[in-house]
């Protein structure tokens, strides 16, 4: 079956540090890939997405590239801020109706 | 433009009771999906409604049921509540374009079963 594996957290960083969150997937067919972010006490917000191999999704300084050869979709940001503290979820969708399968989430804590 | 809204925000029930959660989709969206997010875990897909029918279902027992109304809003019902049903229940809406479209999530309903 399909699955998403994320690096475990928490990831603790200082402000302006470089952030990488690893995400790998197993799927039949050609999934669409997503990163969602969940701030404390809130629902999920779409951060970025990519729908085919070599696509790069980007938003708010975050980037992720769909790597079919390594089945990965790692999230990166060059300089994090305290406001980036949240839980980040990698997800995939393989059907035409958009059902999402999520990883377990990675908590990121950015300190001043 | 209002996003996805859910009610209530929080709910406390006891084992064996029944609960109904509500969701209004984002304007222009006709498809509603429900997810269960246990503490410290990623959301798990429960089911999806389109044209007032359950179109797709995840690995959840029949105690979980739903409904979609003509205005596209939706309800999630859970019968015979168990302690393990305690979770954040998330509603997501999207527009059916004949292909997968981005899902937009509501803030969730936090259900606690005592």
mmCIF file with all atom_site columns, N, CA, C and O in Angstrom, chain A residues 6 32 34 36 38 41-46 49 51 87 89 92-105, chain B residues 31 33 35 37 40-45 48 55-57 88 90 94 96 98-108:
data_model
loop_
_atom_site.group_PDB
_atom_site.id
_atom_site.type_symbol
_atom_site.label_atom_id
_atom_site.label_alt_id
_atom_site.label_comp_id
_atom_site.label_asym_id
_atom_site.label_entity_id
_atom_site.label_seq_id
_atom_site.pdbx_PDB_ins_code
_atom_site.Cartn_x
_atom_site.Cartn_y
_atom_site.Cartn_z
_atom_site.occupancy
_atom_site.B_iso_or_equiv
_atom_site.pdbx_formal_charge
_atom_site.auth_seq_id
_atom_site.auth_comp_id
_atom_site.auth_asym_id
_atom_site.auth_atom_id
_atom_site.pdbx_PDB_model_num
ATOM 1   N N  . UNK A 1 6   ? 8.237   10.418 7.392   1.00 0.00 ? 6   UNK A N  1
ATOM 2   C CA . UNK A 1 6   ? 8.891   11.688 7.685   1.00 0.00 ? 6   UNK A CA 1
ATOM 3   C C  . UNK A 1 6   ? 9.913   11.504 8.786   1.00 0.00 ? 6   UNK A C  1
ATOM 4   O O  . UNK A 1 6   ? 9.767   10.601 9.633   1.00 0.00 ? 6   UNK A O  1
ATOM 5   N N  . UNK A 1 32  ? 0.499   12.800 -6.420  1.00 0.00 ? 32  UNK A N  1
ATOM 6   C CA . UNK A 1 32  ? 0.744   14.202 -6.146  1.00 0.00 ? 32  UNK A CA 1
ATOM 7   C C  . UNK A 1 32  ? 1.259   14.288 -4.712  1.00 0.00 ? 32  UNK A C  1
ATOM 8   O O  . UNK A 1 32  ? 0.852   13.515 -3.850  1.00 0.00 ? 32  UNK A O  1
ATOM 9   N N  . UNK A 1 34  ? 2.387   16.749 -1.244  1.00 0.00 ? 34  UNK A N  1
ATOM 10  C CA . UNK A 1 34  ? 1.987   17.970 -0.552  1.00 0.00 ? 34  UNK A CA 1
ATOM 11  C C  . UNK A 1 34  ? 2.787   18.131 0.742   1.00 0.00 ? 34  UNK A C  1
ATOM 12  O O  . UNK A 1 34  ? 3.194   17.155 1.362   1.00 0.00 ? 34  UNK A O  1
ATOM 13  N N  . UNK A 1 36  ? 1.757   20.144 4.270   1.00 0.00 ? 36  UNK A N  1
ATOM 14  C CA . UNK A 1 36  ? 0.797   20.920 5.045   1.00 0.00 ? 36  UNK A CA 1
ATOM 15  C C  . UNK A 1 36  ? 1.469   21.344 6.347   1.00 0.00 ? 36  UNK A C  1
ATOM 16  O O  . UNK A 1 36  ? 2.342   20.647 6.879   1.00 0.00 ? 36  UNK A O  1
ATOM 17  N N  . UNK A 1 38  ? 0.645   22.801 10.398  1.00 0.00 ? 38  UNK A N  1
ATOM 18  C CA . UNK A 1 38  ? -0.370  22.928 11.444  1.00 0.00 ? 38  UNK A CA 1
ATOM 19  C C  . UNK A 1 38  ? 0.217   23.737 12.592  1.00 0.00 ? 38  UNK A C  1
ATOM 20  O O  . UNK A 1 38  ? 1.116   23.274 13.292  1.00 0.00 ? 38  UNK A O  1
ATOM 21  N N  . UNK A 1 41  ? -3.026  24.553 17.904  1.00 0.00 ? 41  UNK A N  1
ATOM 22  C CA . UNK A 1 41  ? -4.457  24.775 18.099  1.00 0.00 ? 41  UNK A CA 1
ATOM 23  C C  . UNK A 1 41  ? -5.244  25.033 16.824  1.00 0.00 ? 41  UNK A C  1
ATOM 24  O O  . UNK A 1 41  ? -6.422  25.407 16.900  1.00 0.00 ? 41  UNK A O  1
ATOM 25  N N  . UNK A 1 42  ? -4.629  24.812 15.676  1.00 0.00 ? 42  UNK A N  1
ATOM 26  C CA . UNK A 1 42  ? -5.310  25.107 14.417  1.00 0.00 ? 42  UNK A CA 1
ATOM 27  C C  . UNK A 1 42  ? -5.416  23.875 13.524  1.00 0.00 ? 42  UNK A C  1
ATOM 28  O O  . UNK A 1 42  ? -4.845  22.824 13.817  1.00 0.00 ? 42  UNK A O  1
ATOM 29  N N  . UNK A 1 43  ? -6.155  24.016 12.430  1.00 0.00 ? 43  UNK A N  1
ATOM 30  C CA . UNK A 1 43  ? -6.240  22.956 11.436  1.00 0.00 ? 43  UNK A CA 1
ATOM 31  C C  . UNK A 1 43  ? -5.036  22.996 10.512  1.00 0.00 ? 43  UNK A C  1
ATOM 32  O O  . UNK A 1 43  ? -4.043  23.662 10.785  1.00 0.00 ? 43  UNK A O  1
ATOM 33  N N  . UNK A 1 44  ? -5.127  22.280 9.408   1.00 0.00 ? 44  UNK A N  1
ATOM 34  C CA . UNK A 1 44  ? -4.018  22.178 8.470   1.00 0.00 ? 44  UNK A CA 1
ATOM 35  C C  . UNK A 1 44  ? -4.108  23.248 7.391   1.00 0.00 ? 44  UNK A C  1
ATOM 36  O O  . UNK A 1 44  ? -5.195  23.531 6.889   1.00 0.00 ? 44  UNK A O  1
ATOM 37  N N  . UNK A 1 45  ? -2.966  23.783 7.031   1.00 0.00 ? 45  UNK A N  1
ATOM 38  C CA . UNK A 1 45  ? -2.897  24.727 5.920   1.00 0.00 ? 45  UNK A CA 1
ATOM 39  C C  . UNK A 1 45  ? -1.962  24.162 4.859   1.00 0.00 ? 45  UNK A C  1
ATOM 40  O O  . UNK A 1 45  ? -0.881  23.690 5.186   1.00 0.00 ? 45  UNK A O  1
ATOM 41  N N  . UNK A 1 46  ? -2.388  24.227 3.603   1.00 0.00 ? 46  UNK A N  1
ATOM 42  C CA . UNK A 1 46  ? -1.523  23.792 2.522   1.00 0.00 ? 46  UNK A CA 1
ATOM 43  C C  . UNK A 1 46  ? -0.342  24.741 2.409   1.00 0.00 ? 46  UNK A C  1
ATOM 44  O O  . UNK A 1 46  ? -0.514  25.962 2.306   1.00 0.00 ? 46  UNK A O  1
ATOM 45  N N  . UNK A 1 49  ? 2.752   22.242 -3.009  1.00 0.00 ? 49  UNK A N  1
ATOM 46  C CA . UNK A 1 49  ? 2.463   20.948 -3.615  1.00 0.00 ? 49  UNK A CA 1
ATOM 47  C C  . UNK A 1 49  ? 3.223   20.795 -4.923  1.00 0.00 ? 49  UNK A C  1
ATOM 48  O O  . UNK A 1 49  ? 3.709   21.783 -5.498  1.00 0.00 ? 49  UNK A O  1
ATOM 49  N N  . UNK A 1 51  ? 2.881   18.083 -8.512  1.00 0.00 ? 51  UNK A N  1
ATOM 50  C CA . UNK A 1 51  ? 2.030   17.049 -9.085  1.00 0.00 ? 51  UNK A CA 1
ATOM 51  C C  . UNK A 1 51  ? 2.751   16.105 -10.023 1.00 0.00 ? 51  UNK A C  1
ATOM 52  O O  . UNK A 1 51  ? 2.177   15.089 -10.436 1.00 0.00 ? 51  UNK A O  1
ATOM 53  N N  . UNK A 1 87  ? 3.865   22.145 13.321  1.00 0.00 ? 87  UNK A N  1
ATOM 54  C CA . UNK A 1 87  ? 4.039   20.750 12.911  1.00 0.00 ? 87  UNK A CA 1
ATOM 55  C C  . UNK A 1 87  ? 3.847   20.682 11.397  1.00 0.00 ? 87  UNK A C  1
ATOM 56  O O  . UNK A 1 87  ? 2.860   21.221 10.873  1.00 0.00 ? 87  UNK A O  1
ATOM 57  N N  . UNK A 1 89  ? 3.462   18.382 7.931   1.00 0.00 ? 89  UNK A N  1
ATOM 58  C CA . UNK A 1 89  ? 3.022   17.075 7.468   1.00 0.00 ? 89  UNK A CA 1
ATOM 59  C C  . UNK A 1 89  ? 3.286   16.939 5.972   1.00 0.00 ? 89  UNK A C  1
ATOM 60  O O  . UNK A 1 89  ? 2.878   17.799 5.175   1.00 0.00 ? 89  UNK A O  1
ATOM 61  N N  . UNK A 1 92  ? 0.548   12.478 0.428   1.00 0.00 ? 92  UNK A N  1
ATOM 62  C CA . UNK A 1 92  ? 0.433   12.136 -0.987  1.00 0.00 ? 92  UNK A CA 1
ATOM 63  C C  . UNK A 1 92  ? -1.009  11.824 -1.332  1.00 0.00 ? 92  UNK A C  1
ATOM 64  O O  . UNK A 1 92  ? -1.825  11.505 -0.469  1.00 0.00 ? 92  UNK A O  1
ATOM 65  N N  . UNK A 1 93  ? -1.293  11.915 -2.615  1.00 0.00 ? 93  UNK A N  1
ATOM 66  C CA . UNK A 1 93  ? -2.601  11.556 -3.131  1.00 0.00 ? 93  UNK A CA 1
ATOM 67  C C  . UNK A 1 93  ? -2.396  10.820 -4.445  1.00 0.00 ? 93  UNK A C  1
ATOM 68  O O  . UNK A 1 93  ? -1.642  11.294 -5.310  1.00 0.00 ? 93  UNK A O  1
ATOM 69  N N  . UNK A 1 94  ? -3.040  9.653  -4.573  1.00 0.00 ? 94  UNK A N  1
ATOM 70  C CA . UNK A 1 94  ? -2.860  8.862  -5.785  1.00 0.00 ? 94  UNK A CA 1
ATOM 71  C C  . UNK A 1 94  ? -4.145  8.685  -6.584  1.00 0.00 ? 94  UNK A C  1
ATOM 72  O O  . UNK A 1 94  ? -4.122  8.089  -7.659  1.00 0.00 ? 94  UNK A O  1
ATOM 73  N N  . UNK A 1 95  ? -5.266  9.158  -6.049  1.00 0.00 ? 95  UNK A N  1
ATOM 74  C CA . UNK A 1 95  ? -6.508  8.939  -6.792  1.00 0.00 ? 95  UNK A CA 1
ATOM 75  C C  . UNK A 1 95  ? -7.078  10.255 -7.299  1.00 0.00 ? 95  UNK A C  1
ATOM 76  O O  . UNK A 1 95  ? -6.675  11.330 -6.863  1.00 0.00 ? 95  UNK A O  1
ATOM 77  N N  . UNK A 1 96  ? -8.018  10.148 -8.206  1.00 0.00 ? 96  UNK A N  1
ATOM 78  C CA . UNK A 1 96  ? -8.561  11.340 -8.869  1.00 0.00 ? 96  UNK A CA 1
ATOM 79  C C  . UNK A 1 96  ? -9.491  12.130 -7.961  1.00 0.00 ? 96  UNK A C  1
ATOM 80  O O  . UNK A 1 96  ? -9.899  13.236 -8.311  1.00 0.00 ? 96  UNK A O  1
ATOM 81  N N  . UNK A 1 97  ? -9.798  11.576 -6.780  1.00 0.00 ? 97  UNK A N  1
ATOM 82  C CA . UNK A 1 97  ? -10.687 12.280 -5.871  1.00 0.00 ? 97  UNK A CA 1
ATOM 83  C C  . UNK A 1 97  ? -9.945  12.999 -4.758  1.00 0.00 ? 97  UNK A C  1
ATOM 84  O O  . UNK A 1 97  ? -10.552 13.637 -3.929  1.00 0.00 ? 97  UNK A O  1
ATOM 85  N N  . UNK A 1 98  ? -8.634  12.851 -4.743  1.00 0.00 ? 98  UNK A N  1
ATOM 86  C CA . UNK A 1 98  ? -7.833  13.675 -3.847  1.00 0.00 ? 98  UNK A CA 1
ATOM 87  C C  . UNK A 1 98  ? -7.662  13.188 -2.433  1.00 0.00 ? 98  UNK A C  1
ATOM 88  O O  . UNK A 1 98  ? -7.178  13.942 -1.582  1.00 0.00 ? 98  UNK A O  1
ATOM 89  N N  . UNK A 1 99  ? -8.029  11.937 -2.152  1.00 0.00 ? 99  UNK A N  1
ATOM 90  C CA . UNK A 1 99  ? -7.833  11.425 -0.801  1.00 0.00 ? 99  UNK A CA 1
ATOM 91  C C  . UNK A 1 99  ? -6.363  11.544 -0.418  1.00 0.00 ? 99  UNK A C  1
ATOM 92  O O  . UNK A 1 99  ? -5.480  11.148 -1.174  1.00 0.00 ? 99  UNK A O  1
ATOM 93  N N  . UNK A 1 100 ? -6.105  12.103 0.771   1.00 0.00 ? 100 UNK A N  1
ATOM 94  C CA . UNK A 1 100 ? -4.742  12.346 1.218   1.00 0.00 ? 100 UNK A CA 1
ATOM 95  C C  . UNK A 1 100 ? -4.303  11.278 2.215   1.00 0.00 ? 100 UNK A C  1
ATOM 96  O O  . UNK A 1 100 ? -5.070  10.863 3.091   1.00 0.00 ? 100 UNK A O  1
ATOM 97  N N  . UNK A 1 101 ? -3.027  10.878 2.077   1.00 0.00 ? 101 UNK A N  1
ATOM 98  C CA . UNK A 1 101 ? -2.391  10.012 3.074   1.00 0.00 ? 101 UNK A CA 1
ATOM 99  C C  . UNK A 1 101 ? -1.227  10.787 3.656   1.00 0.00 ? 101 UNK A C  1
ATOM 100 O O  . UNK A 1 101 ? -0.373  11.280 2.903   1.00 0.00 ? 101 UNK A O  1
ATOM 101 N N  . UNK A 1 102 ? -1.191  10.880 4.972   1.00 0.00 ? 102 UNK A N  1
ATOM 102 C CA . UNK A 1 102 ? -0.234  11.743 5.647   1.00 0.00 ? 102 UNK A CA 1
ATOM 103 C C  . UNK A 1 102 ? 0.875   10.942 6.332   1.00 0.00 ? 102 UNK A C  1
ATOM 104 O O  . UNK A 1 102 ? 0.674   9.808  6.763   1.00 0.00 ? 102 UNK A O  1
ATOM 105 N N  . UNK A 1 103 ? 2.010   11.605 6.468   1.00 0.00 ? 103 UNK A N  1
ATOM 106 C CA . UNK A 1 103 ? 3.025   11.112 7.370   1.00 0.00 ? 103 UNK A CA 1
ATOM 107 C C  . UNK A 1 103 ? 2.651   11.471 8.800   1.00 0.00 ? 103 UNK A C  1
ATOM 108 O O  . UNK A 1 103 ? 1.631   12.115 9.046   1.00 0.00 ? 103 UNK A O  1
ATOM 109 N N  . UNK A 1 104 ? 3.498   11.085 9.733   1.00 0.00 ? 104 UNK A N  1
ATOM 110 C CA . UNK A 1 104 ? 3.194   11.278 11.152  1.00 0.00 ? 104 UNK A CA 1
ATOM 111 C C  . UNK A 1 104 ? 3.405   12.714 11.619  1.00 0.00 ? 104 UNK A C  1
ATOM 112 O O  . UNK A 1 104 ? 2.985   13.074 12.723  1.00 0.00 ? 104 UNK A O  1
ATOM 113 N N  . UNK A 1 105 ? 4.053   13.524 10.796  1.00 0.00 ? 105 UNK A N  1
ATOM 114 C CA . UNK A 1 105 ? 4.279   14.914 11.173  1.00 0.00 ? 105 UNK A CA 1
ATOM 115 C C  . UNK A 1 105 ? 5.642   15.115 11.825  1.00 0.00 ? 105 UNK A C  1
ATOM 116 O O  . UNK A 1 105 ? 6.178   14.212 12.476  1.00 0.00 ? 105 UNK A O  1
ATOM 117 N N  . UNK B 2 31  ? -17.168 19.079 -2.641  1.00 0.00 ? 31  UNK B N  1
ATOM 118 C CA . UNK B 2 31  ? -16.707 17.793 -2.114  1.00 0.00 ? 31  UNK B CA 1
ATOM 119 C C  . UNK B 2 31  ? -16.192 17.991 -0.696  1.00 0.00 ? 31  UNK B C  1
ATOM 120 O O  . UNK B 2 31  ? -15.440 18.936 -0.439  1.00 0.00 ? 31  UNK B O  1
ATOM 121 N N  . UNK B 2 33  ? -14.407 15.969 2.658   1.00 0.00 ? 33  UNK B N  1
ATOM 122 C CA . UNK B 2 33  ? -13.730 14.798 3.215   1.00 0.00 ? 33  UNK B CA 1
ATOM 123 C C  . UNK B 2 33  ? -13.560 15.001 4.706   1.00 0.00 ? 33  UNK B C  1
ATOM 124 O O  . UNK B 2 33  ? -13.394 16.123 5.178   1.00 0.00 ? 33  UNK B O  1
ATOM 125 N N  . UNK B 2 35  ? -11.388 13.643 8.205   1.00 0.00 ? 35  UNK B N  1
ATOM 126 C CA . UNK B 2 35  ? -10.174 12.992 8.689   1.00 0.00 ? 35  UNK B CA 1
ATOM 127 C C  . UNK B 2 35  ? -10.184 12.967 10.211  1.00 0.00 ? 35  UNK B C  1
ATOM 128 O O  . UNK B 2 35  ? -10.708 13.887 10.856  1.00 0.00 ? 35  UNK B O  1
ATOM 129 N N  . UNK B 2 37  ? -7.577  12.886 13.425  1.00 0.00 ? 37  UNK B N  1
ATOM 130 C CA . UNK B 2 37  ? -6.185  13.090 13.808  1.00 0.00 ? 37  UNK B CA 1
ATOM 131 C C  . UNK B 2 37  ? -6.022  12.811 15.301  1.00 0.00 ? 37  UNK B C  1
ATOM 132 O O  . UNK B 2 37  ? -6.396  13.644 16.136  1.00 0.00 ? 37  UNK B O  1
ATOM 133 N N  . UNK B 2 40  ? -0.638  13.571 18.315  1.00 0.00 ? 40  UNK B N  1
ATOM 134 C CA . UNK B 2 40  ? 0.720   13.238 17.916  1.00 0.00 ? 40  UNK B CA 1
ATOM 135 C C  . UNK B 2 40  ? 0.841   12.442 16.628  1.00 0.00 ? 40  UNK B C  1
ATOM 136 O O  . UNK B 2 40  ? 1.937   11.974 16.300  1.00 0.00 ? 40  UNK B O  1
ATOM 137 N N  . UNK B 2 41  ? -0.254  12.310 15.897  1.00 0.00 ? 41  UNK B N  1
ATOM 138 C CA . UNK B 2 41  ? -0.229  11.536 14.661  1.00 0.00 ? 41  UNK B CA 1
ATOM 139 C C  . UNK B 2 41  ? -0.713  12.370 13.482  1.00 0.00 ? 41  UNK B C  1
ATOM 140 O O  . UNK B 2 41  ? -1.271  13.449 13.652  1.00 0.00 ? 41  UNK B O  1
ATOM 141 N N  . UNK B 2 42  ? -0.511  11.834 12.300  1.00 0.00 ? 42  UNK B N  1
ATOM 142 C CA . UNK B 2 42  ? -1.037  12.475 11.106  1.00 0.00 ? 42  UNK B CA 1
ATOM 143 C C  . UNK B 2 42  ? -2.508  12.140 10.921  1.00 0.00 ? 42  UNK B C  1
ATOM 144 O O  . UNK B 2 42  ? -2.998  11.138 11.441  1.00 0.00 ? 42  UNK B O  1
ATOM 145 N N  . UNK B 2 43  ? -3.228  12.980 10.200  1.00 0.00 ? 43  UNK B N  1
ATOM 146 C CA . UNK B 2 43  ? -4.653  12.706 9.944   1.00 0.00 ? 43  UNK B CA 1
ATOM 147 C C  . UNK B 2 43  ? -4.847  11.415 9.157   1.00 0.00 ? 43  UNK B C  1
ATOM 148 O O  . UNK B 2 43  ? -4.047  11.085 8.287   1.00 0.00 ? 43  UNK B O  1
ATOM 149 N N  . UNK B 2 44  ? -5.945  10.732 9.501   1.00 0.00 ? 44  UNK B N  1
ATOM 150 C CA . UNK B 2 44  ? -6.331  9.507  8.800   1.00 0.00 ? 44  UNK B CA 1
ATOM 151 C C  . UNK B 2 44  ? -7.664  9.749  8.095   1.00 0.00 ? 44  UNK B C  1
ATOM 152 O O  . UNK B 2 44  ? -8.620  10.247 8.707   1.00 0.00 ? 44  UNK B O  1
ATOM 153 N N  . UNK B 2 45  ? -7.753  9.345  6.841   1.00 0.00 ? 45  UNK B N  1
ATOM 154 C CA . UNK B 2 45  ? -8.950  9.556  6.028   1.00 0.00 ? 45  UNK B CA 1
ATOM 155 C C  . UNK B 2 45  ? -10.099 8.687  6.517   1.00 0.00 ? 45  UNK B C  1
ATOM 156 O O  . UNK B 2 45  ? -9.933  7.473  6.657   1.00 0.00 ? 45  UNK B O  1
ATOM 157 N N  . UNK B 2 48  ? -15.288 10.403 2.160   1.00 0.00 ? 48  UNK B N  1
ATOM 158 C CA . UNK B 2 48  ? -15.486 11.579 1.314   1.00 0.00 ? 48  UNK B CA 1
ATOM 159 C C  . UNK B 2 48  ? -16.906 11.571 0.748   1.00 0.00 ? 48  UNK B C  1
ATOM 160 O O  . UNK B 2 48  ? -17.400 10.523 0.324   1.00 0.00 ? 48  UNK B O  1
ATOM 161 N N  . UNK B 2 55  ? -18.531 8.647  -1.413  1.00 0.00 ? 55  UNK B N  1
ATOM 162 C CA . UNK B 2 55  ? -17.842 8.233  -2.627  1.00 0.00 ? 55  UNK B CA 1
ATOM 163 C C  . UNK B 2 55  ? -16.638 7.344  -2.335  1.00 0.00 ? 55  UNK B C  1
ATOM 164 O O  . UNK B 2 55  ? -16.254 6.521  -3.155  1.00 0.00 ? 55  UNK B O  1
ATOM 165 N N  . UNK B 2 56  ? -16.060 7.535  -1.159  1.00 0.00 ? 56  UNK B N  1
ATOM 166 C CA . UNK B 2 56  ? -14.835 6.825  -0.846  1.00 0.00 ? 56  UNK B CA 1
ATOM 167 C C  . UNK B 2 56  ? -14.762 6.695  0.662   1.00 0.00 ? 56  UNK B C  1
ATOM 168 O O  . UNK B 2 56  ? -15.194 7.614  1.381   1.00 0.00 ? 56  UNK B O  1
ATOM 169 N N  . UNK B 2 57  ? -14.199 5.577  1.158   1.00 0.00 ? 57  UNK B N  1
ATOM 170 C CA . UNK B 2 57  ? -14.163 5.358  2.588   1.00 0.00 ? 57  UNK B CA 1
ATOM 171 C C  . UNK B 2 57  ? -12.820 4.776  2.987   1.00 0.00 ? 57  UNK B C  1
ATOM 172 O O  . UNK B 2 57  ? -12.267 3.923  2.285   1.00 0.00 ? 57  UNK B O  1
ATOM 173 N N  . UNK B 2 88  ? -8.849  14.924 17.142  1.00 0.00 ? 88  UNK B N  1
ATOM 174 C CA . UNK B 2 88  ? -9.246  16.119 16.407  1.00 0.00 ? 88  UNK B CA 1
ATOM 175 C C  . UNK B 2 88  ? -9.851  15.653 15.085  1.00 0.00 ? 88  UNK B C  1
ATOM 176 O O  . UNK B 2 88  ? -9.212  14.912 14.331  1.00 0.00 ? 88  UNK B O  1
ATOM 177 N N  . UNK B 2 90  ? -11.100 16.606 11.468  1.00 0.00 ? 90  UNK B N  1
ATOM 178 C CA . UNK B 2 90  ? -10.875 17.637 10.473  1.00 0.00 ? 90  UNK B CA 1
ATOM 179 C C  . UNK B 2 90  ? -11.757 17.420 9.258   1.00 0.00 ? 90  UNK B C  1
ATOM 180 O O  . UNK B 2 90  ? -11.897 16.297 8.767   1.00 0.00 ? 90  UNK B O  1
ATOM 181 N N  . UNK B 2 94  ? -13.068 20.522 -1.275  1.00 0.00 ? 94  UNK B N  1
ATOM 182 C CA . UNK B 2 94  ? -12.401 20.707 -2.556  1.00 0.00 ? 94  UNK B CA 1
ATOM 183 C C  . UNK B 2 94  ? -13.477 20.803 -3.632  1.00 0.00 ? 94  UNK B C  1
ATOM 184 O O  . UNK B 2 94  ? -14.660 20.581 -3.377  1.00 0.00 ? 94  UNK B O  1
ATOM 185 N N  . UNK B 2 96  ? -14.685 19.287 -7.239  1.00 0.00 ? 96  UNK B N  1
ATOM 186 C CA . UNK B 2 96  ? -14.508 18.145 -8.124  1.00 0.00 ? 96  UNK B CA 1
ATOM 187 C C  . UNK B 2 96  ? -14.379 18.634 -9.566  1.00 0.00 ? 96  UNK B C  1
ATOM 188 O O  . UNK B 2 96  ? -15.307 19.182 -10.134 1.00 0.00 ? 96  UNK B O  1
ATOM 189 N N  . UNK B 2 98  ? -13.005 16.480 -11.882 1.00 0.00 ? 98  UNK B N  1
ATOM 190 C CA . UNK B 2 98  ? -12.687 15.282 -12.641 1.00 0.00 ? 98  UNK B CA 1
ATOM 191 C C  . UNK B 2 98  ? -11.254 14.843 -12.430 1.00 0.00 ? 98  UNK B C  1
ATOM 192 O O  . UNK B 2 98  ? -10.790 13.903 -13.059 1.00 0.00 ? 98  UNK B O  1
ATOM 193 N N  . UNK B 2 99  ? -10.554 15.549 -11.537 1.00 0.00 ? 99  UNK B N  1
ATOM 194 C CA . UNK B 2 99  ? -9.189  15.161 -11.174 1.00 0.00 ? 99  UNK B CA 1
ATOM 195 C C  . UNK B 2 99  ? -8.943  15.661 -9.756  1.00 0.00 ? 99  UNK B C  1
ATOM 196 O O  . UNK B 2 99  ? -9.692  16.474 -9.246  1.00 0.00 ? 99  UNK B O  1
ATOM 197 N N  . UNK B 2 100 ? -7.883  15.187 -9.143  1.00 0.00 ? 100 UNK B N  1
ATOM 198 C CA . UNK B 2 100 ? -7.600  15.570 -7.764  1.00 0.00 ? 100 UNK B CA 1
ATOM 199 C C  . UNK B 2 100 ? -7.359  17.068 -7.657  1.00 0.00 ? 100 UNK B C  1
ATOM 200 O O  . UNK B 2 100 ? -6.595  17.642 -8.425  1.00 0.00 ? 100 UNK B O  1
ATOM 201 N N  . UNK B 2 101 ? -8.029  17.712 -6.738  1.00 0.00 ? 101 UNK B N  1
ATOM 202 C CA . UNK B 2 101 ? -7.852  19.132 -6.519  1.00 0.00 ? 101 UNK B CA 1
ATOM 203 C C  . UNK B 2 101 ? -7.405  19.355 -5.079  1.00 0.00 ? 101 UNK B C  1
ATOM 204 O O  . UNK B 2 101 ? -7.608  18.493 -4.225  1.00 0.00 ? 101 UNK B O  1
ATOM 205 N N  . UNK B 2 102 ? -6.807  20.499 -4.813  1.00 0.00 ? 102 UNK B N  1
ATOM 206 C CA . UNK B 2 102 ? -6.294  20.785 -3.481  1.00 0.00 ? 102 UNK B CA 1
ATOM 207 C C  . UNK B 2 102 ? -7.415  20.771 -2.464  1.00 0.00 ? 102 UNK B C  1
ATOM 208 O O  . UNK B 2 102 ? -8.494  21.324 -2.704  1.00 0.00 ? 102 UNK B O  1
ATOM 209 N N  . UNK B 2 103 ? -7.163  20.140 -1.321  1.00 0.00 ? 103 UNK B N  1
ATOM 210 C CA . UNK B 2 103 ? -8.132  20.124 -0.235  1.00 0.00 ? 103 UNK B CA 1
ATOM 211 C C  . UNK B 2 103 ? -7.790  21.220 0.764   1.00 0.00 ? 103 UNK B C  1
ATOM 212 O O  . UNK B 2 103 ? -6.635  21.396 1.137   1.00 0.00 ? 103 UNK B O  1
ATOM 213 N N  . UNK B 2 104 ? -8.809  21.931 1.195   1.00 0.00 ? 104 UNK B N  1
ATOM 214 C CA . UNK B 2 104 ? -8.666  23.003 2.182   1.00 0.00 ? 104 UNK B CA 1
ATOM 215 C C  . UNK B 2 104 ? -9.319  22.545 3.480   1.00 0.00 ? 104 UNK B C  1
ATOM 216 O O  . UNK B 2 104 ? -10.470 22.104 3.476   1.00 0.00 ? 104 UNK B O  1
ATOM 217 N N  . UNK B 2 105 ? -8.566  22.680 4.570   1.00 0.00 ? 105 UNK B N  1
ATOM 218 C CA . UNK B 2 105 ? -9.004  22.151 5.854   1.00 0.00 ? 105 UNK B CA 1
ATOM 219 C C  . UNK B 2 105 ? -9.620  23.209 6.757   1.00 0.00 ? 105 UNK B C  1
ATOM 220 O O  . UNK B 2 105 ? -9.212  24.376 6.742   1.00 0.00 ? 105 UNK B O  1
ATOM 221 N N  . UNK B 2 106 ? -10.590 22.770 7.547   1.00 0.00 ? 106 UNK B N  1
ATOM 222 C CA . UNK B 2 106 ? -11.138 23.593 8.598   1.00 0.00 ? 106 UNK B CA 1
ATOM 223 C C  . UNK B 2 106 ? -10.290 23.495 9.859   1.00 0.00 ? 106 UNK B C  1
ATOM 224 O O  . UNK B 2 106 ? -9.327  22.729 9.904   1.00 0.00 ? 106 UNK B O  1
ATOM 225 N N  . UNK B 2 107 ? -10.665 24.236 10.902  1.00 0.00 ? 107 UNK B N  1
ATOM 226 C CA . UNK B 2 107 ? -9.887  24.262 12.137  1.00 0.00 ? 107 UNK B CA 1
ATOM 227 C C  . UNK B 2 107 ? -10.042 23.014 12.988  1.00 0.00 ? 107 UNK B C  1
ATOM 228 O O  . UNK B 2 107 ? -9.258  22.786 13.902  1.00 0.00 ? 107 UNK B O  1
ATOM 229 N N  . UNK B 2 108 ? -11.071 22.205 12.691  1.00 0.00 ? 108 UNK B N  1
ATOM 230 C CA . UNK B 2 108 ? -11.248 20.959 13.409  1.00 0.00 ? 108 UNK B CA 1
ATOM 231 C C  . UNK B 2 108 ? -12.174 21.060 14.598  1.00 0.00 ? 108 UNK B C  1
ATOM 232 O O  . UNK B 2 108 ? -12.454 22.147 15.117  1.00 0.00 ? 108 UNK B O  1
#
